[in-house]
Coordinates of C-alpha atoms in Angstrom, one line a residue:
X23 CA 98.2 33.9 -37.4
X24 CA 99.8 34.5 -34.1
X25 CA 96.4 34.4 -32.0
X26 CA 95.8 31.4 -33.6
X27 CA 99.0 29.7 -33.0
X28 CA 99.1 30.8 -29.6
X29 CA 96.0 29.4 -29.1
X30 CA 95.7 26.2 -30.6
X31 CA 92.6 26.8 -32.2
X32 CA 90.8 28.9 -35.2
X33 CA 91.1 32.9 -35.1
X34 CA 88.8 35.0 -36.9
X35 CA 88.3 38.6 -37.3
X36 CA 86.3 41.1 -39.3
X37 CA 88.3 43.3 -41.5
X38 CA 87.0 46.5 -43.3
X39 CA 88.1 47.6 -46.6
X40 CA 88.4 50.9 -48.3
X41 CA 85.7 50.2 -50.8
X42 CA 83.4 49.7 -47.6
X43 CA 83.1 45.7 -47.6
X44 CA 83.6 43.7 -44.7
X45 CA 85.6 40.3 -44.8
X46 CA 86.4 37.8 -42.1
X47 CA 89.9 35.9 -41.8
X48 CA 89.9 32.9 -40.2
X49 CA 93.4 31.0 -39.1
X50 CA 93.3 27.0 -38.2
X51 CA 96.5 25.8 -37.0
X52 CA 97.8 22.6 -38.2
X53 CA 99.6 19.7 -36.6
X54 CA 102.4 20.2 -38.9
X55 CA 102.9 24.1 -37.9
X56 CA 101.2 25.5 -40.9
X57 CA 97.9 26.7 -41.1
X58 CA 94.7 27.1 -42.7
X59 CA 93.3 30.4 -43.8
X60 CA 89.6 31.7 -45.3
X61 CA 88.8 35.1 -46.2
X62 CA 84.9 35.4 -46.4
X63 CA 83.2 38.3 -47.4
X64 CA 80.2 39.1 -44.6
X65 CA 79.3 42.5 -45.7
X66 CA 75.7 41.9 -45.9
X67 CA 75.8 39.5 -42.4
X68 CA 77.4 42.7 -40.8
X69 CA 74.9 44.8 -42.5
X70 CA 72.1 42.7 -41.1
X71 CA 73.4 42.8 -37.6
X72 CA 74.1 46.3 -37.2
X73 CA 70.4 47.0 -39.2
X74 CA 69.0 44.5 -36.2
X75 CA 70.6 47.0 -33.7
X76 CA 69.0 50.1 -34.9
X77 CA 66.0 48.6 -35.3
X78 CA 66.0 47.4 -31.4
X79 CA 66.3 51.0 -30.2
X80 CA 65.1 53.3 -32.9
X81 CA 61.5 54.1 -34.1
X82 CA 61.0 52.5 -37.3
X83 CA 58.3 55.3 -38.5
X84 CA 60.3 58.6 -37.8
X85 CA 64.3 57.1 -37.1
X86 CA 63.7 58.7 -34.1
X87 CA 65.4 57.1 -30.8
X88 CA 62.9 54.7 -29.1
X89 CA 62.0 54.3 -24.9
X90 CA 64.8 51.8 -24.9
X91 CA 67.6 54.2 -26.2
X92 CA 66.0 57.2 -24.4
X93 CA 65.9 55.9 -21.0
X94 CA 69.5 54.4 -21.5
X95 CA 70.7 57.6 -22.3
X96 CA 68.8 59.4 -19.4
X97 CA 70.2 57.1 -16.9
X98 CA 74.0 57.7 -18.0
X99 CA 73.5 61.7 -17.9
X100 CA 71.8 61.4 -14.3
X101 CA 74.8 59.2 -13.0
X102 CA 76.8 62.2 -13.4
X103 CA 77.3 64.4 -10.5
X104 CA 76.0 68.3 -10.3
X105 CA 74.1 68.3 -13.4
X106 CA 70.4 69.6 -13.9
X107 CA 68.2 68.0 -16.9
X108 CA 65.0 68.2 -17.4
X109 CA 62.8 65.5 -19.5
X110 CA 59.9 67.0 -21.6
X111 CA 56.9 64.3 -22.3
X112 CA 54.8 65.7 -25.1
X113 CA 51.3 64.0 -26.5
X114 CA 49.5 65.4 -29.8
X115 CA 46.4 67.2 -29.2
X116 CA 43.6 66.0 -31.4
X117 CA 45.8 63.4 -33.4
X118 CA 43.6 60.5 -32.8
X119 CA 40.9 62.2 -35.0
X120 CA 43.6 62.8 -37.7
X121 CA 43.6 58.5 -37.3
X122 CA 39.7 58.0 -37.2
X123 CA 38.5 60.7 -39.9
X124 CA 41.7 61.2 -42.2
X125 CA 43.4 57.2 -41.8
X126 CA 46.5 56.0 -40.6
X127 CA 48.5 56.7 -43.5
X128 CA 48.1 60.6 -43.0
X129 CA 48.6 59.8 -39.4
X130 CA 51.7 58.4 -40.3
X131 CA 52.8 61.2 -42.5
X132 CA 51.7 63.7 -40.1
X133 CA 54.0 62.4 -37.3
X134 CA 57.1 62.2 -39.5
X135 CA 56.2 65.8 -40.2
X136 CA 55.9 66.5 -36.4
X137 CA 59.0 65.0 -35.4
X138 CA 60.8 67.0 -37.8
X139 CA 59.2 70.3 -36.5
X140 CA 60.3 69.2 -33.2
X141 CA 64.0 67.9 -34.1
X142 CA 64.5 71.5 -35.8
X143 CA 63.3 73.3 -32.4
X144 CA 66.1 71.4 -30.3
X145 CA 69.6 73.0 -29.7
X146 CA 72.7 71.2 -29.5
X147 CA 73.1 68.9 -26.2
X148 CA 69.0 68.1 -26.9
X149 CA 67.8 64.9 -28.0
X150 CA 64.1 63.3 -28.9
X151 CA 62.5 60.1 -29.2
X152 CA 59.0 58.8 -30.2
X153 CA 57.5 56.4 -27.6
X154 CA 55.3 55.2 -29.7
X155 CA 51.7 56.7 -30.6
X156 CA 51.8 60.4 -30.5
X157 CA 54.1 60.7 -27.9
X158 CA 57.1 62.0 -27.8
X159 CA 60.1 63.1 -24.8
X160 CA 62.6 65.8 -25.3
X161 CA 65.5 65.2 -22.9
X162 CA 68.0 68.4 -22.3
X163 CA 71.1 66.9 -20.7
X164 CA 72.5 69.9 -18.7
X165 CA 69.9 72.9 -18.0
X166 CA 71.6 75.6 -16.2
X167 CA 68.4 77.3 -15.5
X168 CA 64.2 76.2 -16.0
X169 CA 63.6 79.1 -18.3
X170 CA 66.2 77.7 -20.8
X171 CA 63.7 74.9 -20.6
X172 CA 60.2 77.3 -20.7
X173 CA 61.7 78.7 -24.1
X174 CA 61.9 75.1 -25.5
X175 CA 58.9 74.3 -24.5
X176 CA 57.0 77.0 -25.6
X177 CA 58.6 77.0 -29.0
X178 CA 57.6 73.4 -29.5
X179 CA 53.9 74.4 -28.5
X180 CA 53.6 77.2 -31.3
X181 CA 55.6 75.6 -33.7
X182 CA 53.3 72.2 -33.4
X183 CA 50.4 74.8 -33.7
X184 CA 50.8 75.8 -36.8
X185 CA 49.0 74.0 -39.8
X186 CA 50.3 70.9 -41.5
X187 CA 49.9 70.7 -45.4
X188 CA 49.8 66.4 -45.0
X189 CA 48.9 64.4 -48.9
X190 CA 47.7 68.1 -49.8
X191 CA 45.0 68.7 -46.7
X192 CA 45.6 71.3 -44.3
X193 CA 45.7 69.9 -40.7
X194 CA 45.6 71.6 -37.4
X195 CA 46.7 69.8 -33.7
X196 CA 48.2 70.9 -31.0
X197 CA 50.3 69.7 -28.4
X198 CA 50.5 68.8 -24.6
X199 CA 53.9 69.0 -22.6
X200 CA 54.9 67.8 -18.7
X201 CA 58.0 68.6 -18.0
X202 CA 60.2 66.9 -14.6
X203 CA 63.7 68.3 -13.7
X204 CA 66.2 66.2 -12.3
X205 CA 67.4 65.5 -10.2
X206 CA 64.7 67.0 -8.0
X207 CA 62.1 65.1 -9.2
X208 CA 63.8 62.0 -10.0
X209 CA 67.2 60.3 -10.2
X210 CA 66.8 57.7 -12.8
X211 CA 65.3 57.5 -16.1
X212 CA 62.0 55.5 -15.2
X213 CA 60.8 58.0 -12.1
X214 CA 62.0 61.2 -14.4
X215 CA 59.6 60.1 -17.0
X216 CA 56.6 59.1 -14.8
X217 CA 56.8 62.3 -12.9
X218 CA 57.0 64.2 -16.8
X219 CA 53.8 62.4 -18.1
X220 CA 51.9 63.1 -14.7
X221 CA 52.5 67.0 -15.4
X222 CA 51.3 65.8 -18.6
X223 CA 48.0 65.1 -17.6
X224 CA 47.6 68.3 -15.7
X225 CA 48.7 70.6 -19.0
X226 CA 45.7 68.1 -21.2
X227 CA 43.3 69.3 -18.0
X228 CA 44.2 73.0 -18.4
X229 CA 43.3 72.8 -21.8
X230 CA 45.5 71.8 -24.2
X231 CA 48.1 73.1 -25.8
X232 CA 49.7 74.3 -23.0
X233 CA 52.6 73.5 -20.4
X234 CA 53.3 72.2 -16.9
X235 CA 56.2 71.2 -14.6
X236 CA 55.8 68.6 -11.9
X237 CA 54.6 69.6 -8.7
X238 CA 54.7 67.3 -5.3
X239 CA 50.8 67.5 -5.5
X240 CA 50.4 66.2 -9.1
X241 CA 50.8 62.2 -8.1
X242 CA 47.4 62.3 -5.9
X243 CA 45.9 64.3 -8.1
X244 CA 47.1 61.6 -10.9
X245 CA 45.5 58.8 -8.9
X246 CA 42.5 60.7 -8.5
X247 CA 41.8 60.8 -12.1
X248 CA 42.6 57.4 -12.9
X249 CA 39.6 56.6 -10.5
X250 CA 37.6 59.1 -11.7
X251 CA 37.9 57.7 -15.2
X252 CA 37.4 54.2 -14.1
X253 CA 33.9 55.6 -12.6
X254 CA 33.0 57.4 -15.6
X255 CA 33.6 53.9 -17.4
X256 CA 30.7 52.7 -15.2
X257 CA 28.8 55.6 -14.8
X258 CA 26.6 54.8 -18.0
X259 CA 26.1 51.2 -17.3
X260 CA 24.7 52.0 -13.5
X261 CA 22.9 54.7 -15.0
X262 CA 24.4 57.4 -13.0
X263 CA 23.6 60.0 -15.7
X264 CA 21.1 62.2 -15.9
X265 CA 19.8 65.2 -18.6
X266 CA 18.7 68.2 -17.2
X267 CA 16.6 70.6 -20.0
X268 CA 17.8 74.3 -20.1
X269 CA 14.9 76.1 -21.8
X270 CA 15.1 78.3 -25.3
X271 CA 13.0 81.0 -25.1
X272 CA 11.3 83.1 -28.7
X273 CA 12.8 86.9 -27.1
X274 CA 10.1 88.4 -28.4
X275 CA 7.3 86.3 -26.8
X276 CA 8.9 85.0 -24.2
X277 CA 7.1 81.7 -25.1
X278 CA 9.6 77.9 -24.7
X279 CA 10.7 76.9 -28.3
X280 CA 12.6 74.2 -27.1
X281 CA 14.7 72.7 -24.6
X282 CA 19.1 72.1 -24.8
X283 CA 19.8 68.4 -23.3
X284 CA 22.8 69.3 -20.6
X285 CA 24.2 65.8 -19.3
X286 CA 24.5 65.9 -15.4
X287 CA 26.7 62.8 -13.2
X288 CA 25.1 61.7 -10.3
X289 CA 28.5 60.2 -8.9
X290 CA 27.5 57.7 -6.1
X291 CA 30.3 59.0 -3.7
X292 CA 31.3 62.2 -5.0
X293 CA 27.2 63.8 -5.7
X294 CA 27.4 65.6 -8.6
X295 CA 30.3 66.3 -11.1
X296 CA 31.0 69.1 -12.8
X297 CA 30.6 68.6 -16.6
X298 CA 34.0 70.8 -16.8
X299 CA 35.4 67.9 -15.0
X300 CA 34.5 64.9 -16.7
X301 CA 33.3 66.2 -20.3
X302 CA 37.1 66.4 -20.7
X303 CA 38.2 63.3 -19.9
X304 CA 35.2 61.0 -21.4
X305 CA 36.3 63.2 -24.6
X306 CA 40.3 62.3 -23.6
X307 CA 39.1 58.6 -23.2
X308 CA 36.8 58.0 -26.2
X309 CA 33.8 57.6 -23.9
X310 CA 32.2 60.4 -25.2
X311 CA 31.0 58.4 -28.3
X312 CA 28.8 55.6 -26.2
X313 CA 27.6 58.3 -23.6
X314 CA 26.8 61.1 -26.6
X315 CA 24.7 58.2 -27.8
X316 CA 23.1 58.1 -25.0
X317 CA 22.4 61.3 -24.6
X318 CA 20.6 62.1 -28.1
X319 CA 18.6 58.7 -27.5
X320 CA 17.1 59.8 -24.3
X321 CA 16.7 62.9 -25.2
X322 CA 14.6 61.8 -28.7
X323 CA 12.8 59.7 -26.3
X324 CA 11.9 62.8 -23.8
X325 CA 11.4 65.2 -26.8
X326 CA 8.7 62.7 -28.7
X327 CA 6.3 63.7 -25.3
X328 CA 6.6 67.2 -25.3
X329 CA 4.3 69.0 -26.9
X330 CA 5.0 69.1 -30.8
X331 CA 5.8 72.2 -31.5
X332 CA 9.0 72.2 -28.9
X333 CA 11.9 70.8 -30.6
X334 CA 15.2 69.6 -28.4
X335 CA 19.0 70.4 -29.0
X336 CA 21.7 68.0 -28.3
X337 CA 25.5 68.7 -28.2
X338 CA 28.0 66.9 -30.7
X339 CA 31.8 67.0 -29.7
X340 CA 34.4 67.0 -32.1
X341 CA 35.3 63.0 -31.5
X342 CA 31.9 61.8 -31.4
X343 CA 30.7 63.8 -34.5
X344 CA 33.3 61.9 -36.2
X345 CA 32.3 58.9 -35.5
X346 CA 31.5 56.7 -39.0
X347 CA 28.3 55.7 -37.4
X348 CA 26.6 59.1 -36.5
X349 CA 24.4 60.0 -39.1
X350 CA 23.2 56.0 -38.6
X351 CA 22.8 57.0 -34.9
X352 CA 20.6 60.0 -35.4
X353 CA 18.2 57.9 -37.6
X354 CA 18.1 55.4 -35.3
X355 CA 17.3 57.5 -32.7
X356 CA 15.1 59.4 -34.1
X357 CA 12.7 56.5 -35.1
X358 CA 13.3 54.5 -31.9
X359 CA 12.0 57.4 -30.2
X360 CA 9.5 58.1 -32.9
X361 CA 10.3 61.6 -33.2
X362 CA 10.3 64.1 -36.2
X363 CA 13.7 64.9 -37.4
X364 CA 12.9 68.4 -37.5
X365 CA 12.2 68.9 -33.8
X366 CA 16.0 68.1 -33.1
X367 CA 18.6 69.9 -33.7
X368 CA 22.2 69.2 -33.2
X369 CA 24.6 72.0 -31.6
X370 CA 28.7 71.8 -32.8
X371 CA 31.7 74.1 -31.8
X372 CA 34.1 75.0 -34.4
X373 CA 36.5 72.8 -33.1
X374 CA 34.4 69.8 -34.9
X375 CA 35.4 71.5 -38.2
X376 CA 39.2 72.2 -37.8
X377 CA 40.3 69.2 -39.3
X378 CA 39.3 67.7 -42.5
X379 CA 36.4 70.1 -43.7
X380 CA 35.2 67.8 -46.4
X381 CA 34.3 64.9 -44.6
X382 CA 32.8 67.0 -42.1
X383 CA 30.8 69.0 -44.7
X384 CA 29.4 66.2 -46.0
X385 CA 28.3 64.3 -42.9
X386 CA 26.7 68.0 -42.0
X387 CA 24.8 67.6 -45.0
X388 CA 23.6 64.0 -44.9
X389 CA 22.1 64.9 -41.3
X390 CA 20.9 68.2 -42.3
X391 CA 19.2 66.6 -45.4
X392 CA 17.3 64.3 -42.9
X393 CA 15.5 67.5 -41.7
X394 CA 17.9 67.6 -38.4
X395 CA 18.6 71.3 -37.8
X396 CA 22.0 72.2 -37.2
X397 CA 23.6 75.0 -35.1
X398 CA 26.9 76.8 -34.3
X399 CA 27.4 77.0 -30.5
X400 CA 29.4 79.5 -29.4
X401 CA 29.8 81.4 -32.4
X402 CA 32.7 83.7 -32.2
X403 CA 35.2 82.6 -30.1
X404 CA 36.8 80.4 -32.5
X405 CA 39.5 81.0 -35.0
X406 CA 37.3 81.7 -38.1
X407 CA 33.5 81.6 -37.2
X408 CA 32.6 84.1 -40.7
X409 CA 34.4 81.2 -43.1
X410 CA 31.9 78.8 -41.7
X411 CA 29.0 80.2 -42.4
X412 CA 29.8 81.0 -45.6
X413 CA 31.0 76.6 -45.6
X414 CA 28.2 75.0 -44.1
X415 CA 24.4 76.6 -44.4
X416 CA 23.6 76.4 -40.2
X417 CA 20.1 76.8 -38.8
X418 CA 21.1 78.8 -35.5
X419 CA 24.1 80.2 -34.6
X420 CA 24.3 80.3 -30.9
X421 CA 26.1 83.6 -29.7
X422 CA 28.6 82.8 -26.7
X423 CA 27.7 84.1 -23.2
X424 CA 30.8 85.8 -23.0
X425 CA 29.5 88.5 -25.1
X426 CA 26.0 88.9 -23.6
X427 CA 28.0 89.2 -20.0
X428 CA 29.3 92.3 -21.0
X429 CA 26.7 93.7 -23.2
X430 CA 26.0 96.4 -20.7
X431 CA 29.9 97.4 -20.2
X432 CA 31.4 97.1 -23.4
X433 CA 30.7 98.8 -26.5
X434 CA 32.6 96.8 -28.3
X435 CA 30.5 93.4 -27.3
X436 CA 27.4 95.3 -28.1
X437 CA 28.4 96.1 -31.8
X438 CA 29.4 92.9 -32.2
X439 CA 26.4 90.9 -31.1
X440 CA 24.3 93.3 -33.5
X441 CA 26.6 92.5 -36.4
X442 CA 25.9 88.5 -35.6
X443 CA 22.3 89.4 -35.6
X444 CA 22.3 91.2 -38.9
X445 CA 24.5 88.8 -40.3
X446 CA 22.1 85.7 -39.2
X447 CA 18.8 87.8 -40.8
X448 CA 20.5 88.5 -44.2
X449 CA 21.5 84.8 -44.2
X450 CA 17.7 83.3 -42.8
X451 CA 19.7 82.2 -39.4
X452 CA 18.2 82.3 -35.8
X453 CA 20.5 84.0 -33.4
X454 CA 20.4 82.4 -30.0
X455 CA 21.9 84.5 -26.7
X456 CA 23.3 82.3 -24.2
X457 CA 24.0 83.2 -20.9
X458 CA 21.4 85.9 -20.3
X459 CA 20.5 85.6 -16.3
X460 CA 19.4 89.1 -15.7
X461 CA 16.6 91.5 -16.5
X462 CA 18.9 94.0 -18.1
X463 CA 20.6 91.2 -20.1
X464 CA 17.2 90.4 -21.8
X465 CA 16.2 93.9 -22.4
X466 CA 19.8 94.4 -24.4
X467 CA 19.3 91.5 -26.0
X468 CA 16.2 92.3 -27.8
X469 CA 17.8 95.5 -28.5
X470 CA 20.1 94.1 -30.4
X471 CA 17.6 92.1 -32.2
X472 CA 18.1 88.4 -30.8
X473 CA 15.5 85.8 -32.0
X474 CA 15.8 83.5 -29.2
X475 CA 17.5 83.6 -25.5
X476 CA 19.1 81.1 -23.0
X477 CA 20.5 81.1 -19.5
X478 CA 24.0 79.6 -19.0

């Protein structure tokens, strides 16, 4: 009444009561010295405005803070004086297969499950936020020491290893992390976070599930892969690719039972590129599925002149075997190229069977019952190779080079690449040993029994 008085004119002001509503009193003076007063109730107005708020700077999916709250709240802890943070960008290994074979809806589900595996790894003076996708930042406000932030780090990495029950299917990922310090490597909330995701994108090139604070070097190495990926984009429409044919030899005869299609880039500046180089990022980019079409095209097309007796094996990875157009591919291929579907044969790691077995079963099958053979590259160097043979009935199963490398050191190698064997002839499977170079190598191969060889 006073404020209004004083001021000649209507005073209003929320008011809220003990049973939780909110009312607003309003005072118009009048000429004659009294006034006018309304009590309105604006509960659900308030409501509405304080709902609008939180929506503006929180993740609607996981409640988590959003970029907008985060960076505000980087930015007031850097203005202080003689503290030491350090800003933790992490991205989901493998989560946009979760999307393209499981749906978004799991997807969904599985990153409110992840962000709560992550809020119970923080300690008290930690905060998190989505940024959308399947990325997330951890900020730690005042780090008295890096190793304080190793330890987080590394718990996040083992605890978002561990499998997800999500709508009753057991689900696997993993997860990247870059990690910047301030204020060494940045004194605001925008240059903190752009030097965290560039150690990002070295910890996805390591591997994967992994770790990696900023170093100095890391930006020109950024801008060196961003135009290395834009190449890659045109590689396959300049046709800069090319297949080179590694032969499969019979170990007993010595005679060529096939060829493996190994893709080569013929870079127009750079001469050729490693496949560990850029096998990695077309998978990282989703180019993989247009170029591994490619690939088992032109190599149907070579196949169908060889002589018919010498089949050819192409390389699936996990993205592009998922892919709701495969099986539709191989057909295709395989009668553009008017080539029996028995003289191809399609080579997968275990890592194409990690998530959702069932689909991946059955797509298996559907090829498979096309007359496609199927093989296990790399067999046991995966987390459960025996449970997949026992899953899926394969063809081959491709022993890893690792093992034929130190056949003649290791007892322990030996014994196991004689148990494959046996296991593969009580199940009707060809064993394949990859990476054998030498003389001596071939000799202890045969030893062990090995149907077919292959250099590395």
């Amino acid at each position: 009444v006073v404020e209004a008085a004083l001021k000649g004119s209507t005073a209003s002001q929320n008011i809220a009561l003990m049973d939780g509503r909110v009312v607003k009193i309003s005072h118009k003076p009048m000429e004659n010295g009294g006034y006018v007063a309304a009590h309105e109730d604006v509960t659900e107005a308030v409501r509405a405005e304080e709902q609008i708020r939180y929506m503006a700077s929180h993740d609607p999916l996981t409640g988590l803070p959003n970029r907008t709250l985060l960076r505000e709240k980087i930015d007031r802890e850097l203005a202080l004086d003689g503290k030491t943070s350090a800003v933790l960008c992490l991205d989901l290994d493998h989560f946009k297969e979760v999307n393209d074979t499981l749906g978004h809806a799991v997807g969904d589900l599985l990153l409110k499950a992840v962000a709560d595996r992550l809020t119970d790894c923080l300690h008290e003076g930690d905060s998190i936020a989505r940024l959308g996708g399947d990325e997330f930042v951890v900020f730690q406000a005042d780090v008295r020491d890096s190793e304080r932030t190793s330890t987080l780090a590394k718990r996040i990495v083992e605890v978002v290893d561990k499998i997800f029950i999500i709508d009753g299917k057991p689900i696997r990922i993993g997860v990247s992390i870059g990690i910047a310090i301030a204020p060494d490597d940045g004194d605001i909330a925008d240059s903190i976070l752009r030097r965290a995701d560039t150690a990002l994108y070295k910890a996805k090139s390591k591997g994967r599930g992994t770790f990696c604070f900023f170093e100095a070097t890391m930006d020109a190495n950024r801008q060196e892969r961003r135009k290395l990926e834009l190449d890659l984009q045109q590689a396959l429409e300049t046709n800069q690719f090319e297949i080179y044919y590694q032969p499969q030899v019979d170990a007993a005869s010595e005679e060529v039972v096939g060829f493996e299609a190994l893709l080569r880039w013929h870079h127009p500046e750079r001469g050729l590129v490693s496949p560990a180089e850029f096998i990695p990022l077309a998978e990282e980019t989703g180019l993989i599925v247009p170029i591994g079409e490619w690939v088992l095209r032109q190599a149907c097309k070579d196949a169908a002149s060889w002589p018919a007796d010498i089949g050819v094996a192409v390389n699936l990875s996990p993205l592009q075997f998922r892919s709701q157009t495969l099986a539709h591919t191989v057909v295709s291929a395989l009668s553009d190229a008017d080539l029996p579907a028995s003289r191809l044969e399609l080579e997968i790691t275990e890592s194409v069977l990690l998530t959702d077995n069932e689909t991946t079963l059955a797509t298996l099958h559907h090829i498979r019952g096309l007359g496609v053979r199927i093989a296990m590259d790399d067999f046991g160097t995966g987390y459960s190779s025996l449970s997949y043979l026992r899953l899926f009935p394969f063809d081959k199963i491709k022993i890893d080079q690792s093992f034929i490398r130190e056949l003649g050191s290791s007892k322990d190698c030996a014994a196991i690449v004689k148990a494959v064997v046996d296991l593969g002839v009580s199940l009707g499977i060809t064993t394949t040993a990859e990476g054998v170079e030498t003389k001596d190598q071939l000799n202890r191969v045969r030893e062990q029994g090995c149907g077919e060889i292959q250099g590395y």
